[in-house]
Amino acid sequence: MAAAKSKTTGKSTRKSSGARRIEGARKQAMETGRNRLLVTGIVLSLAFAAIGVRLVDLTVFQAGGEPRLAQIEPNPEVASGRADIVDRNGILLATSLPTASLFADPSAVLNAQEVADKLITELPELNRQELLGKLKTKSRFVWITRNLTPKQHYKVNRLGLPGLGFQRGERRVYPHGRLAAHALGLTDVDGRGIAGLEQNFDRALRAGNRIQVSLDIRIQSMMRQELAAAVREFRAIGAAGVVLDANSGELVSLVSLPDFDPNEPSSAGPETAFNRVTKGVYEMGSTFKLFTAAMALDSGTVDLNSSYDASQPIKISRFTIRDFHAKNRWLSVPEIIVYSSNIGAAKMAVDVGTKTQRDYLDRFGLLRPAALELPEVGKPLVPKRWRKINTMTIAYGYGIAVSPLQLASGVAVLVNGGRYVPPTVLKTVAGNSSTGKRVLSEETSELMRGLMRLVVTNGTGRKAAAKGYIVGGKTGTTDKLAVRGYRKNATLSSFVGAFPMNAPRYIVLVMVDEPKGNKRTFNYATGGWVAAPAVGRVIQRMASLIGMAPDRQPEPAKVPVKKPMIKASTPPKASPGISKRKTAAAPPPAPITVSRASPSPAPRRNDSAADETLMLQRVRAVLDVRDKKSEADAVGPPEQALATY
């Protein structure tokens, strides 16, 4: 029995220990679960506590911080899209209008043929084959057309076609169309500027900053009308026009023809989009004689009584420089400008010297690109080696090419008291305009105003006269450069003027590209016949518009120049091409009296009656042997020093 009892006790002991092991494992698992729940609860509590602390911090302790930004009222000046461009008087030139663009999800289109037919009914400008191709593509998004009008948007939306949708956007609109196309430029389909002011100020406009330009759209319209009329009458291939404030450098008008409509970007081709005013560079001809005279007077090389022998052409090396309307005698400095003598200008430039000439031209802003707020700015073409022949031809506008804007800006220096003011297409705030850099003395500027006035009253620019206003200026007619030389049947005719000459305010320049003479002009297509009348009409029209009253009771004003000499003693002969200068040997004659009113006085006849006829003759200054072949193919080397007037 003892053995049996012992066995029973052993079994009981084993059962008891097994139960304890099971109970211990279960208890351990329960403890582990409770610990995990406790940790999770603590973590969640800490998280909620942190969130609560942060909320208290934001609502209580930082009440004057970030919430203060929300209390600022929105700025009403900030535009929601691309900002406007306005002219100097606040007239709208460019703005953005809300628009809708049509797109499609081809996978949602039930019947491509039906959708195409219905869309073409409402939008006939769409191409059916292209539209079907878009609707059948595997892409989930395709543009059907951009910038719908409100009426088109309504009609397409009314169709209720599945798979079509609209995206809101903006369309750039130019209310005046072509009128200021080259200045304003245009934008692409995504509203980003790609030319003109739109490109240059793209970031500012997209940020909502309105741009006010210096252009006066009224004067812009006048200039374009006159240029278009000249292009039609003289069958020209293009034209350029500038009105520049001589004192502030503001561009009041900038017109280039042919032009384009920025509302229709497809009309902006290579020829129409080319800005002849700022991008094109040209040999501007006799207008450069003004700079030659100015630098000679300012440097003390000559005075108004100095004169040069223009009785014979200049022969230098294998080149010959002639005068178109040759006087065949000694000419005073005023006569060189009035009669547009190439010989006199060339000799004057030689006396000035190459280094001085280059220095003055640089200070006039003619040897570097204009610092204008447009991306389309041309680089001047200047000689790589500035030799004596270059000095002589540049004196009358050959061998150097500048933009019309640069020419107008340089002429402003001659009349505004001698200060170079960089041109700008932005309106300047009153009192903040640049005073400019001194280039000429005030005395030289006054003399140049007198010489420019004589060109209109007594010289080649008489047709630029405007009734009631004192106009001065200079003509220019140049043969256009070709691949192998100059084209004799293609010219650039220009006139640059300023008014009123007693207190110059504006520079007006007109350039006509390849004009052809007609019966009215006796087949002449020179600057005096083509460009000067256009300048006179622009001045006549704009002067009254800007409130400049005409001088109805003018008093004669003595221009500070001596009457050109009729006869002078001939000095000993010098070798050809050498500058010959002297002061007047004849007794000092009476000063020229110039009236401040129109009509201009009749031209003086210093020589025979044939001299005035010679001023209109289109005589080409080429080498001594003249080519009798067809003028259409007649060319010569660039250094042939063709004459200009």
Coordinates of C-alpha atoms in Angstrom, one line a residue, residues 106-416:
P106 CA -10.5 60.8 -75.9
S107 CA -11.1 57.8 -73.7
A108 CA -14.4 59.4 -72.6
V109 CA -15.5 60.4 -76.1
L110 CA -18.4 58.0 -77.1
N111 CA -18.4 58.8 -80.9
A112 CA -15.5 60.7 -82.3
Q113 CA -17.2 61.2 -85.7
E114 CA -20.3 62.8 -84.1
V115 CA -18.2 65.0 -81.7
A116 CA -16.1 66.2 -84.6
D117 CA -19.1 67.1 -86.7
K118 CA -20.8 69.0 -84.0
L119 CA -17.7 70.9 -82.9
I120 CA -16.9 72.0 -86.5
T121 CA -20.5 73.3 -86.8
E122 CA -19.8 75.7 -83.9
L123 CA -16.0 76.2 -84.5
P124 CA -15.6 76.1 -88.3
E125 CA -12.0 77.2 -88.1
L126 CA -11.1 73.6 -86.8
N127 CA -9.6 71.1 -89.3
R128 CA -11.8 67.9 -89.3
Q129 CA -9.0 65.5 -89.9
E130 CA -6.8 66.9 -87.2
L131 CA -9.7 67.0 -84.8
L132 CA -10.5 63.3 -85.5
G133 CA -6.9 62.4 -84.9
K134 CA -6.9 64.1 -81.5
L135 CA -10.2 62.5 -80.5
K136 CA -9.0 59.0 -81.4
T137 CA -5.6 59.2 -79.7
K138 CA -4.8 57.1 -76.7
S139 CA -3.9 60.1 -74.6
R140 CA -6.1 61.1 -71.7
F141 CA -5.8 64.9 -72.5
V142 CA -5.6 66.8 -75.8
W143 CA -6.1 70.5 -76.5
I144 CA -8.9 71.1 -79.1
T145 CA -8.6 74.9 -79.3
R146 CA -7.4 77.8 -77.0
N147 CA -8.9 81.1 -76.0
L148 CA -12.6 80.7 -76.9
T149 CA -14.8 83.8 -77.0
P150 CA -17.6 83.8 -74.5
K151 CA -20.1 83.2 -77.3
Q152 CA -18.0 80.2 -78.6
H153 CA -17.7 78.9 -75.0
Y154 CA -21.5 79.0 -74.6
K155 CA -22.2 77.2 -77.9
V156 CA -19.8 74.4 -77.3
N157 CA -20.9 73.9 -73.7
R158 CA -24.6 73.8 -74.9
L159 CA -23.7 70.7 -77.0
G160 CA -23.3 68.6 -73.9
L161 CA -20.8 66.3 -75.4
P162 CA -19.1 63.8 -73.0
G163 CA -15.4 63.8 -73.0
L164 CA -15.0 67.5 -73.5
G165 CA -14.0 70.1 -70.9
F166 CA -12.9 73.7 -70.4
Q167 CA -9.9 75.2 -68.7
R168 CA -10.0 78.7 -67.5
G169 CA -7.2 81.1 -68.4
E170 CA -6.3 84.5 -69.8
R171 CA -5.9 85.9 -73.3
R172 CA -3.6 88.9 -73.9
V173 CA -5.4 91.6 -75.8
Y174 CA -4.0 94.7 -77.6
P175 CA -6.8 97.2 -78.1
H176 CA -4.9 99.3 -80.7
G177 CA -3.8 96.3 -82.8
R178 CA -0.8 97.1 -85.0
L179 CA -0.4 100.7 -83.7
A180 CA 2.4 99.9 -81.1
A181 CA 3.2 96.3 -82.1
H182 CA 7.0 96.6 -82.2
A183 CA 7.2 98.4 -78.9
L184 CA 4.7 96.2 -77.0
G185 CA 5.7 92.9 -78.5
L186 CA 3.5 89.9 -77.8
T187 CA 3.0 86.8 -75.7
D188 CA 2.7 83.1 -76.5
V189 CA -0.3 80.8 -75.9
D190 CA 0.8 80.3 -72.3
G191 CA 0.8 84.1 -71.6
R192 CA 4.6 84.5 -71.5
G193 CA 6.2 87.5 -73.2
I194 CA 8.3 86.6 -76.3
A195 CA 9.0 90.0 -77.8
G196 CA 9.2 93.7 -77.0
L197 CA 8.1 95.1 -73.6
E198 CA 6.1 91.9 -73.0
Q199 CA 9.4 89.9 -73.0
N200 CA 11.6 92.5 -71.2
F201 CA 9.1 93.0 -68.3
D202 CA 7.6 89.5 -68.4
R203 CA 8.4 88.7 -64.7
A204 CA 7.1 92.1 -63.5
L205 CA 3.9 91.8 -65.5
R206 CA 3.2 88.3 -64.3
A207 CA 3.7 89.5 -60.8
G208 CA 0.9 92.0 -61.3
N209 CA 3.0 95.2 -61.7
R210 CA 1.5 97.6 -64.2
I211 CA 3.9 99.2 -66.7
Q212 CA 3.5 102.8 -67.9
V213 CA 5.5 103.5 -71.0
S214 CA 6.6 106.8 -72.5
L215 CA 4.7 106.4 -75.8
D216 CA 1.8 108.7 -76.6
I217 CA -0.6 106.5 -78.6
R218 CA -2.1 109.6 -80.3
I219 CA 1.3 110.7 -81.7
Q220 CA 2.1 107.1 -82.5
S221 CA -1.0 107.0 -84.7
M222 CA 0.0 110.2 -86.5
M223 CA 3.5 108.9 -87.1
R224 CA 2.2 105.6 -88.5
Q225 CA -0.3 107.3 -90.8
E226 CA 2.4 109.5 -92.3
L227 CA 4.9 106.6 -92.7
A228 CA 2.2 104.4 -94.3
A229 CA 1.3 107.3 -96.7
A230 CA 5.0 107.7 -97.7
V231 CA 5.4 103.9 -98.2
R232 CA 2.4 103.9 -100.5
E233 CA 3.3 107.0 -102.5
F234 CA 6.9 106.1 -103.0
R235 CA 6.4 102.3 -103.3
A236 CA 8.9 101.7 -100.5
I237 CA 9.6 98.4 -98.8
G238 CA 9.5 99.8 -95.3
A239 CA 9.9 102.8 -93.0
A240 CA 10.8 103.9 -89.5
G241 CA 9.7 106.8 -87.4
V242 CA 10.8 108.2 -84.1
V243 CA 9.6 111.1 -81.8
L244 CA 12.0 111.6 -78.9
D245 CA 11.9 114.0 -76.0
A246 CA 15.2 115.8 -76.4
N247 CA 15.5 116.6 -72.7
S248 CA 14.3 113.4 -70.9
G249 CA 15.2 110.8 -73.5
E250 CA 11.6 109.5 -73.5
L251 CA 10.4 107.8 -76.7
V252 CA 7.1 109.4 -77.5
S253 CA 6.6 107.5 -80.8
L254 CA 8.3 104.4 -82.2
V255 CA 6.9 103.1 -85.5
S256 CA 8.4 100.4 -87.8
L257 CA 6.8 99.3 -91.1
P258 CA 5.8 96.7 -92.1
D259 CA 4.3 95.7 -88.8
F260 CA 2.0 93.0 -87.4
D261 CA -1.1 92.6 -85.3
P262 CA -0.1 91.2 -81.8
N263 CA -3.7 90.0 -81.4
E264 CA -2.8 87.5 -84.2
P265 CA 0.6 86.2 -83.5
S266 CA 0.7 84.3 -86.8
S267 CA 1.0 87.7 -88.5
A268 CA 4.4 88.3 -86.9
G269 CA 6.8 87.0 -89.6
P270 CA 10.5 87.6 -90.0
E271 CA 10.0 90.8 -92.0
T272 CA 7.0 92.2 -90.2
A273 CA 8.4 91.5 -86.7
F274 CA 11.7 93.2 -87.5
N275 CA 12.0 96.5 -85.6
R276 CA 13.7 99.0 -87.9
V277 CA 13.9 101.7 -85.3
T278 CA 15.9 99.8 -82.7
K279 CA 17.2 96.6 -84.2
G280 CA 18.1 97.7 -87.8
V281 CA 21.4 99.5 -88.3
Y282 CA 21.9 101.6 -91.4
E283 CA 24.4 104.0 -93.0
M284 CA 22.5 107.2 -92.3
G285 CA 24.2 109.4 -94.8
S286 CA 24.4 113.2 -94.6
T287 CA 22.7 113.4 -91.2
F288 CA 26.1 112.5 -89.8
K289 CA 27.5 115.8 -91.1
L290 CA 25.8 117.4 -88.1
F291 CA 28.0 115.4 -85.8
T292 CA 31.1 116.3 -87.9
A293 CA 30.3 120.0 -87.6
A294 CA 29.5 119.7 -83.9
M295 CA 32.8 118.0 -83.0
A296 CA 34.8 120.4 -85.1
L297 CA 33.2 123.4 -83.5
D298 CA 33.3 122.0 -80.0
S299 CA 37.0 121.0 -80.2
G300 CA 38.0 124.4 -81.6
T301 CA 39.1 122.9 -84.9
V302 CA 37.0 125.4 -86.8
D303 CA 34.7 128.3 -86.2
L304 CA 31.8 129.6 -88.3
N305 CA 34.0 131.7 -90.4
S306 CA 36.3 128.8 -91.4
S307 CA 36.0 127.5 -94.9
Y308 CA 37.2 124.6 -97.0
D309 CA 38.0 124.2 -100.7
A310 CA 35.2 122.2 -102.3
S311 CA 36.1 123.1 -105.9
Q312 CA 37.5 119.7 -106.7
P313 CA 36.7 116.1 -105.7
I314 CA 39.0 114.5 -103.2
K315 CA 41.1 111.7 -104.7
I316 CA 42.6 109.4 -102.0
S317 CA 44.3 106.2 -103.2
R318 CA 41.8 104.7 -105.7
F319 CA 38.8 106.4 -104.3
T320 CA 37.0 109.7 -105.2
I321 CA 34.8 111.8 -103.0
R322 CA 32.4 114.1 -104.8
D323 CA 29.5 116.5 -104.0
F324 CA 26.1 115.8 -105.4
H325 CA 25.1 119.4 -105.8
A326 CA 28.7 120.7 -106.2
K327 CA 29.3 124.4 -105.8
N328 CA 32.8 124.1 -107.2
R329 CA 34.2 126.7 -104.8
W330 CA 35.3 127.3 -101.3
L331 CA 32.5 126.7 -98.8
S332 CA 32.2 128.0 -95.3
V333 CA 31.2 125.7 -92.4
P334 CA 27.5 126.8 -92.6
E335 CA 27.5 126.2 -96.3
I336 CA 28.9 122.7 -95.9
I337 CA 25.9 121.8 -93.8
V338 CA 23.3 123.8 -95.8
Y339 CA 24.5 122.5 -99.2
S340 CA 25.4 119.1 -97.7
S341 CA 29.0 119.0 -99.0
N342 CA 30.7 115.7 -98.7
I343 CA 34.0 117.2 -99.7
G344 CA 33.8 119.9 -97.0
A345 CA 32.7 117.4 -94.3
A346 CA 35.5 115.0 -95.2
K347 CA 38.2 117.6 -95.0
M348 CA 36.7 118.9 -91.7
A349 CA 36.9 115.4 -90.3
V350 CA 40.5 115.1 -91.3
D351 CA 41.3 118.3 -89.4
V352 CA 39.4 117.0 -86.4
G353 CA 41.4 113.8 -86.4
T354 CA 40.5 110.1 -86.2
K355 CA 41.0 109.8 -82.5
T356 CA 38.8 112.8 -81.7
Q357 CA 36.2 111.8 -84.2
R358 CA 35.9 108.3 -82.6
D359 CA 35.8 109.8 -79.1
Y360 CA 33.0 112.2 -79.9
L361 CA 30.9 109.6 -81.8
D362 CA 31.2 107.3 -78.7
R363 CA 30.0 110.1 -76.4
F364 CA 27.1 110.6 -78.8
G365 CA 26.1 107.0 -78.1
L366 CA 26.8 105.9 -81.7
L367 CA 29.5 103.2 -81.2
R368 CA 27.6 101.0 -78.7
P369 CA 24.1 99.5 -78.6
A370 CA 21.4 101.7 -77.2
A371 CA 20.6 101.0 -73.5
L372 CA 16.9 100.6 -74.2
E373 CA 14.3 98.5 -72.3
L374 CA 13.6 96.3 -75.3
P375 CA 15.3 93.0 -76.2
E376 CA 15.4 94.0 -79.9
V377 CA 18.4 96.4 -80.0
G378 CA 20.9 96.3 -82.8
K379 CA 24.7 96.6 -82.5
P380 CA 26.4 99.4 -84.5
L381 CA 28.7 98.4 -87.3
V382 CA 32.0 100.3 -87.1
P383 CA 35.3 99.9 -89.0
K384 CA 37.7 97.3 -87.5
R385 CA 40.6 99.5 -88.7
W386 CA 39.8 103.2 -88.5
R387 CA 41.9 104.6 -91.3
K388 CA 42.0 108.0 -92.9
I389 CA 39.5 106.9 -95.6
N390 CA 37.1 105.8 -92.8
T391 CA 37.5 109.1 -91.1
M392 CA 36.5 110.9 -94.2
T393 CA 33.5 108.7 -95.2
I394 CA 32.1 108.5 -91.7
A395 CA 32.1 112.3 -91.7
Y396 CA 29.2 112.2 -94.1
G397 CA 27.6 108.9 -93.0
Y398 CA 29.2 106.1 -94.9
G399 CA 31.3 103.3 -93.4
I400 CA 29.3 103.3 -90.1
A401 CA 25.9 101.9 -89.4
V402 CA 23.7 102.9 -86.5
S403 CA 20.0 102.5 -85.7
P404 CA 17.5 105.3 -86.3
L405 CA 17.0 105.5 -82.5
Q406 CA 20.7 106.1 -82.0
L407 CA 20.7 108.8 -84.6
A408 CA 17.8 110.6 -83.0
S409 CA 19.4 110.3 -79.5
G410 CA 22.7 111.7 -80.8
V411 CA 20.9 114.6 -82.5
A412 CA 19.2 115.4 -79.2
V413 CA 22.6 116.1 -77.8
L414 CA 23.2 118.7 -80.4
V415 CA 20.1 120.7 -79.6
N416 CA 19.4 120.2 -75.8

